[in-house]
Amino acid sequence: MKVSLSILTVDYLRVKESLENYINDVDYVHLDVMDGVFVPNISFGPAFIKSLRKIDENKIFDTHLMIEYPDRYIKEFSEAGSQYITFHVEASSDVLKTIELIKSYNVKAGISIKPKTTVEEIEKYLPYVDMVLVMSVEPGFGGQKFMDSAVDKVKRLSELKKANNYSYLINIDGGINDVTGLKIKDYVDLAVSGSYVVNNKDPKEAINKLHNL
Ligand code: DX5
Ligand code: ZN
């Protein structure tokens, strides 16, 4: 499976150095945006992403908005250099409108569900999205334990994708490592990995392991 690297748990003063070391090994960079309202943590905004863009002009930036009122900030995050913008269905009052807004900036649109939200709740949006991001931890922090309840969700999304010829990528986020990755590798196109990679004594080897599960 492909790997989207989350830099959430990297010391921000060392993000440049970390990315320069292994950005070529990962397929996407996953950018966790938190507003302190939708989730109990605050991270970074579009200005930070714009600066990261200077490190690599071509890498796919997969921006994960864990914020209320996502529509207010889609323009800024698209201009910062995101190829994918994923928002939470729980945070949007008009999900189809948010999807259209993202696409209007020529950015691919993703929807994400928290552990308590079911796949059935987003089924009607599946024909219109480019990515579905299943949270396998409660969003807010890196380094948490993988929740097994996410396995059935990615499995179901993969069945629905095949049965209906949908084009979305299936992505999973939270607690992914070389053990939990085995549970989901057959159902996802890519997986987000943060602490397993960045806190590993050999990050390149950790990425390699995820690629080869
Ligand atoms: C959690 C974030 C995740 C997280 C992944 O709210 O959305 O992207 O940083 O980190 P690990 O791999 O450490 O769970
Ligand atoms: Zn994330």
Tab-separated table of C-alpha atoms and ligand atoms in Angstrom:
chain	number	residue	atom	x	y	z
A	1	MET	CA	0.000	0.000	0.000
A	2	LYS	CA	1.023	3.597	-0.499
A	3	VAL	CA	2.092	5.727	2.440
A	4	SER	CA	0.988	9.226	3.404
A	5	LEU	CA	3.377	10.628	5.979
A	6	SER	CA	1.895	12.609	8.879
A	7	ILE	CA	4.307	15.148	10.330
A	8	LEU	CA	2.053	15.941	13.305
A	9	THR	CA	4.381	14.429	15.904
A	10	VAL	CA	7.613	15.870	14.486
A	11	ASP	CA	9.171	18.765	16.413
A	12	TYR	CA	8.107	21.687	14.189
A	13	LEU	CA	11.642	23.112	14.208
A	14	ARG	CA	12.810	19.869	12.638
A	15	VAL	CA	10.054	19.323	10.083
A	16	LYS	CA	12.167	20.579	7.187
A	17	GLU	CA	15.057	18.281	8.067
A	18	SER	CA	12.726	15.269	8.520
A	19	LEU	CA	10.931	15.861	5.260
A	20	GLU	CA	14.170	16.356	3.374
A	21	ASN	CA	15.400	13.033	4.745
A	22	TYR	CA	12.548	10.888	3.537
A	23	ILE	CA	10.033	12.811	1.447
A	24	ASN	CA	11.278	10.862	-1.580
A	25	ASP	CA	10.349	7.579	0.104
A	26	VAL	CA	6.703	8.416	0.784
A	27	ASP	CA	3.886	8.772	-1.730
A	28	TYR	CA	1.956	11.590	-0.049
A	29	VAL	CA	2.455	14.035	2.797
A	30	HIS	CA	-0.516	14.135	5.203
A	31	LEU	CA	-1.123	17.508	6.835
A	32	ASP	CA	-3.245	17.490	9.989
A	33	VAL	CA	-5.049	20.783	10.511
A	34	MET	CA	-6.768	21.167	13.902
A	35	ASP	CA	-8.766	24.095	15.211
A	36	GLY	CA	-9.146	23.297	18.914
A	37	VAL	CA	-12.948	23.115	18.458
A	38	PHE	CA	-13.692	20.114	16.246
A	39	VAL	CA	-10.849	18.326	18.045
A	40	PRO	CA	-9.201	19.077	21.395
A	41	ASN	CA	-5.883	20.156	19.882
A	42	ILE	CA	-4.530	22.975	17.714
A	43	SER	CA	-1.911	22.412	15.021
A	44	PHE	CA	-1.055	24.603	12.026
A	45	GLY	CA	-2.702	26.478	9.179
A	46	PRO	CA	-2.252	27.363	5.506
A	47	ALA	CA	0.879	29.510	5.990
A	48	PHE	CA	2.780	26.522	7.372
A	49	ILE	CA	1.663	24.303	4.480
A	50	LYS	CA	2.701	26.973	1.992
A	51	SER	CA	6.199	26.961	3.514
A	52	LEU	CA	6.395	23.151	3.380
A	53	ARG	CA	5.514	23.330	-0.308
A	54	LYS	CA	8.897	24.980	-0.906
A	55	ILE	CA	10.645	21.798	0.275
A	56	ASP	CA	9.090	19.771	-2.543
A	57	GLU	CA	7.134	21.299	-5.393
A	58	ASN	CA	5.636	18.051	-6.665
A	59	LYS	CA	4.806	15.788	-3.749
A	60	ILE	CA	1.081	15.188	-3.270
A	61	PHE	CA	-0.114	17.117	-0.220
A	62	ASP	CA	-3.053	15.384	1.437
A	63	THR	CA	-4.551	17.989	3.778
A	64	HIS	CA	-6.799	16.668	6.554
A	65	LEU	CA	-9.056	19.375	7.962
A	66	MET	CA	-10.188	18.605	11.488
A	67	ILE	CA	-11.997	21.914	11.767
A	68	GLU	CA	-15.512	23.269	12.135
A	69	TYR	CA	-16.916	25.273	9.191
A	70	PRO	CA	-14.466	23.808	6.648
A	71	ASP	CA	-15.994	25.906	3.811
A	72	ARG	CA	-14.479	29.046	5.299
A	73	TYR	CA	-10.937	27.849	4.703
A	74	ILE	CA	-11.013	25.757	1.510
A	75	LYS	CA	-9.679	28.613	-0.618
A	76	GLU	CA	-6.692	29.221	1.671
A	77	PHE	CA	-5.778	25.535	1.888
A	78	SER	CA	-6.036	25.078	-1.869
A	79	GLU	CA	-3.824	28.108	-2.480
A	80	ALA	CA	-1.324	26.789	0.062
A	81	GLY	CA	-0.675	23.886	-2.314
A	82	SER	CA	-2.941	20.945	-1.376
A	83	GLN	CA	-3.757	18.348	-4.030
A	84	TYR	CA	-6.328	16.681	-1.764
A	85	ILE	CA	-8.438	18.418	0.859
A	86	THR	CA	-10.316	16.102	3.182
A	87	PHE	CA	-12.944	17.420	5.594
A	88	HIS	CA	-15.043	15.699	8.231
A	89	VAL	CA	-18.669	14.928	7.372
A	90	GLU	CA	-19.454	15.608	11.023
A	91	ALA	CA	-18.248	19.213	10.567
A	92	SER	CA	-20.024	20.211	7.359
A	93	SER	CA	-23.640	21.393	7.289
A	94	ASP	CA	-23.878	20.718	3.534
A	95	VAL	CA	-21.502	17.931	2.528
A	96	LEU	CA	-22.174	18.087	-1.236
A	97	LYS	CA	-21.633	21.839	-1.199
A	98	THR	CA	-18.267	21.425	0.554
A	99	ILE	CA	-17.227	18.765	-1.992
A	100	GLU	CA	-18.161	21.089	-4.860
A	101	LEU	CA	-16.332	23.990	-3.263
A	102	ILE	CA	-13.112	21.967	-2.979
A	103	LYS	CA	-13.415	20.821	-6.599
A	104	SER	CA	-14.032	24.389	-7.771
A	105	TYR	CA	-10.389	25.104	-6.867
A	106	ASN	CA	-9.209	22.125	-8.928
A	107	VAL	CA	-8.377	20.190	-5.787
A	108	LYS	CA	-9.449	16.606	-5.147
A	109	ALA	CA	-12.115	16.254	-2.469
A	110	GLY	CA	-12.005	13.796	0.403
A	111	ILE	CA	-14.422	13.036	3.209
A	112	SER	CA	-13.461	11.622	6.557
A	113	ILE	CA	-15.391	9.807	9.268
A	114	LYS	CA	-14.631	9.625	12.981
A	115	PRO	CA	-14.738	6.237	14.737
A	116	LYS	CA	-18.392	6.644	15.733
A	117	THR	CA	-19.618	7.538	12.214
A	118	THR	CA	-20.675	4.618	10.011
A	119	VAL	CA	-20.036	4.017	6.317
A	120	GLU	CA	-23.816	3.967	5.765
A	121	GLU	CA	-23.929	7.604	6.852
A	122	ILE	CA	-21.693	8.641	3.940
A	123	GLU	CA	-22.867	6.206	1.268
A	124	LYS	CA	-24.791	8.835	-0.634
A	125	TYR	CA	-21.676	10.970	-1.065
A	126	LEU	CA	-19.413	8.206	-2.366
A	127	PRO	CA	-20.047	8.808	-6.091
A	128	TYR	CA	-18.755	12.376	-5.729
A	129	VAL	CA	-15.542	12.057	-3.729
A	130	ASP	CA	-11.920	11.396	-4.652
A	131	MET	CA	-10.884	10.048	-1.253
A	132	VAL	CA	-12.494	8.524	1.830
A	133	LEU	CA	-10.437	8.778	5.004
A	134	VAL	CA	-11.426	6.391	7.781
A	135	MET	CA	-10.223	7.455	11.221
A	136	SER	CA	-8.828	4.530	13.180
A	137	VAL	CA	-8.313	6.701	16.284
A	138	GLU	CA	-10.314	9.588	17.728
A	139	PRO	CA	-8.906	12.558	15.802
A	140	GLY	CA	-6.779	15.036	17.712
A	141	PHE	CA	-3.448	13.439	18.502
A	142	GLY	CA	-0.747	11.297	16.969
A	143	GLY	CA	0.610	8.199	18.673
A	144	GLN	CA	-2.727	6.604	19.675
A	145	LYS	CA	-3.721	2.950	19.493
A	146	PHE	CA	-5.346	1.604	16.314
A	147	MET	CA	-9.070	0.836	16.706
A	148	ASP	CA	-10.053	-2.482	15.103
A	149	SER	CA	-13.534	-1.162	14.307
A	150	ALA	CA	-11.970	0.675	11.346
A	151	VAL	CA	-11.152	-2.619	9.575
A	152	ASP	CA	-14.778	-3.409	8.693
A	153	LYS	CA	-15.234	0.140	7.427
A	154	VAL	CA	-12.376	0.037	4.926
A	155	LYS	CA	-13.498	-3.437	3.899
A	156	ARG	CA	-17.032	-2.163	3.253
A	157	LEU	CA	-15.704	0.860	1.341
A	158	SER	CA	-13.639	-1.431	-0.834
A	159	GLU	CA	-16.680	-3.624	-1.577
A	160	LEU	CA	-18.790	-0.577	-2.442
A	161	LYS	CA	-16.015	0.786	-4.640
A	162	LYS	CA	-15.776	-2.441	-6.625
A	163	ALA	CA	-19.527	-2.996	-6.879
A	164	ASN	CA	-20.233	0.526	-8.125
A	165	ASN	CA	-17.025	1.284	-9.968
A	166	TYR	CA	-16.368	4.286	-7.769
A	167	SER	CA	-13.087	6.116	-8.134
A	168	TYR	CA	-12.273	7.255	-4.583
A	169	LEU	CA	-9.041	6.296	-2.884
A	170	ILE	CA	-9.487	4.509	0.442
A	171	ASN	CA	-7.254	5.950	3.128
A	172	ILE	CA	-6.976	5.153	6.833
A	173	ASP	CA	-5.554	7.321	9.589
A	174	GLY	CA	-4.351	6.600	13.114
A	175	GLY	CA	-2.147	4.005	14.767
A	176	ILE	CA	-0.825	2.479	11.535
A	177	ASN	CA	2.367	0.435	11.831
A	178	ASP	CA	3.782	-2.818	10.455
A	179	VAL	CA	1.359	-4.874	12.605
A	180	THR	CA	-1.919	-2.937	12.272
A	181	GLY	CA	-1.133	-2.314	8.590
A	182	LEU	CA	-1.557	-6.045	7.963
A	183	LYS	CA	-5.200	-5.822	9.022
A	184	ILE	CA	-6.123	-3.217	6.428
A	185	LYS	CA	-3.626	-3.556	3.572
A	186	ASP	CA	-6.012	-5.502	1.324
A	187	TYR	CA	-8.740	-2.869	1.528
A	188	VAL	CA	-6.938	0.480	1.317
A	189	ASP	CA	-5.092	2.355	-1.424
A	190	LEU	CA	-2.955	4.247	1.038
A	191	ALA	CA	-2.483	4.632	4.776
A	192	VAL	CA	-1.426	7.580	6.890
A	193	SER	CA	1.467	6.914	9.208
A	194	GLY	CA	2.935	9.369	11.674
A	195	SER	CA	4.605	8.269	14.874
A	196	TYR	CA	5.541	4.775	13.640
A	197	VAL	CA	7.662	6.355	10.910
A	198	VAL	CA	8.950	9.566	12.443
A	199	ASN	CA	9.839	8.079	15.838
A	200	ASN	CA	11.424	5.007	14.274
A	201	LYS	CA	15.184	4.679	14.524
A	202	ASP	CA	15.138	3.927	10.811
A	203	PRO	CA	12.252	5.882	9.216
A	204	LYS	CA	13.161	4.790	5.685
A	205	GLU	CA	13.011	1.145	6.708
A	206	ALA	CA	9.640	1.732	8.439
A	207	ILE	CA	8.238	3.274	5.235
A	208	ASN	CA	9.653	0.373	3.255
A	209	LYS	CA	7.946	-2.123	5.553
A	210	LEU	CA	4.580	-0.408	5.081
A	211	HIS	CA	5.053	-0.389	1.309
A	212	ASN	CA	5.784	-4.112	1.317
A	213	LEU	CA	3.146	-5.442	3.738
B	1	DX5	C1	-4.942	12.227	14.259
B	1	DX5	C2	-4.319	12.562	12.920
B	1	DX5	C3	-3.413	11.517	12.366
B	1	DX5	C4	-2.228	11.180	13.206
B	1	DX5	C5	-1.541	9.961	12.693
B	1	DX5	O1	-5.899	13.167	14.552
B	1	DX5	O2	-5.346	12.789	11.986
B	1	DX5	O3	-3.020	11.858	11.044
B	1	DX5	O4	-1.301	12.223	13.253
B	1	DX5	O5	-0.492	9.706	13.552
B	1	DX5	P1	-0.166	8.243	14.114
B	1	DX5	O6	0.299	7.459	12.917
B	1	DX5	O7	0.882	8.514	15.110
B	1	DX5	O8	-1.424	7.696	14.699
B	2	ZN	ZN	-4.858	12.924	9.825
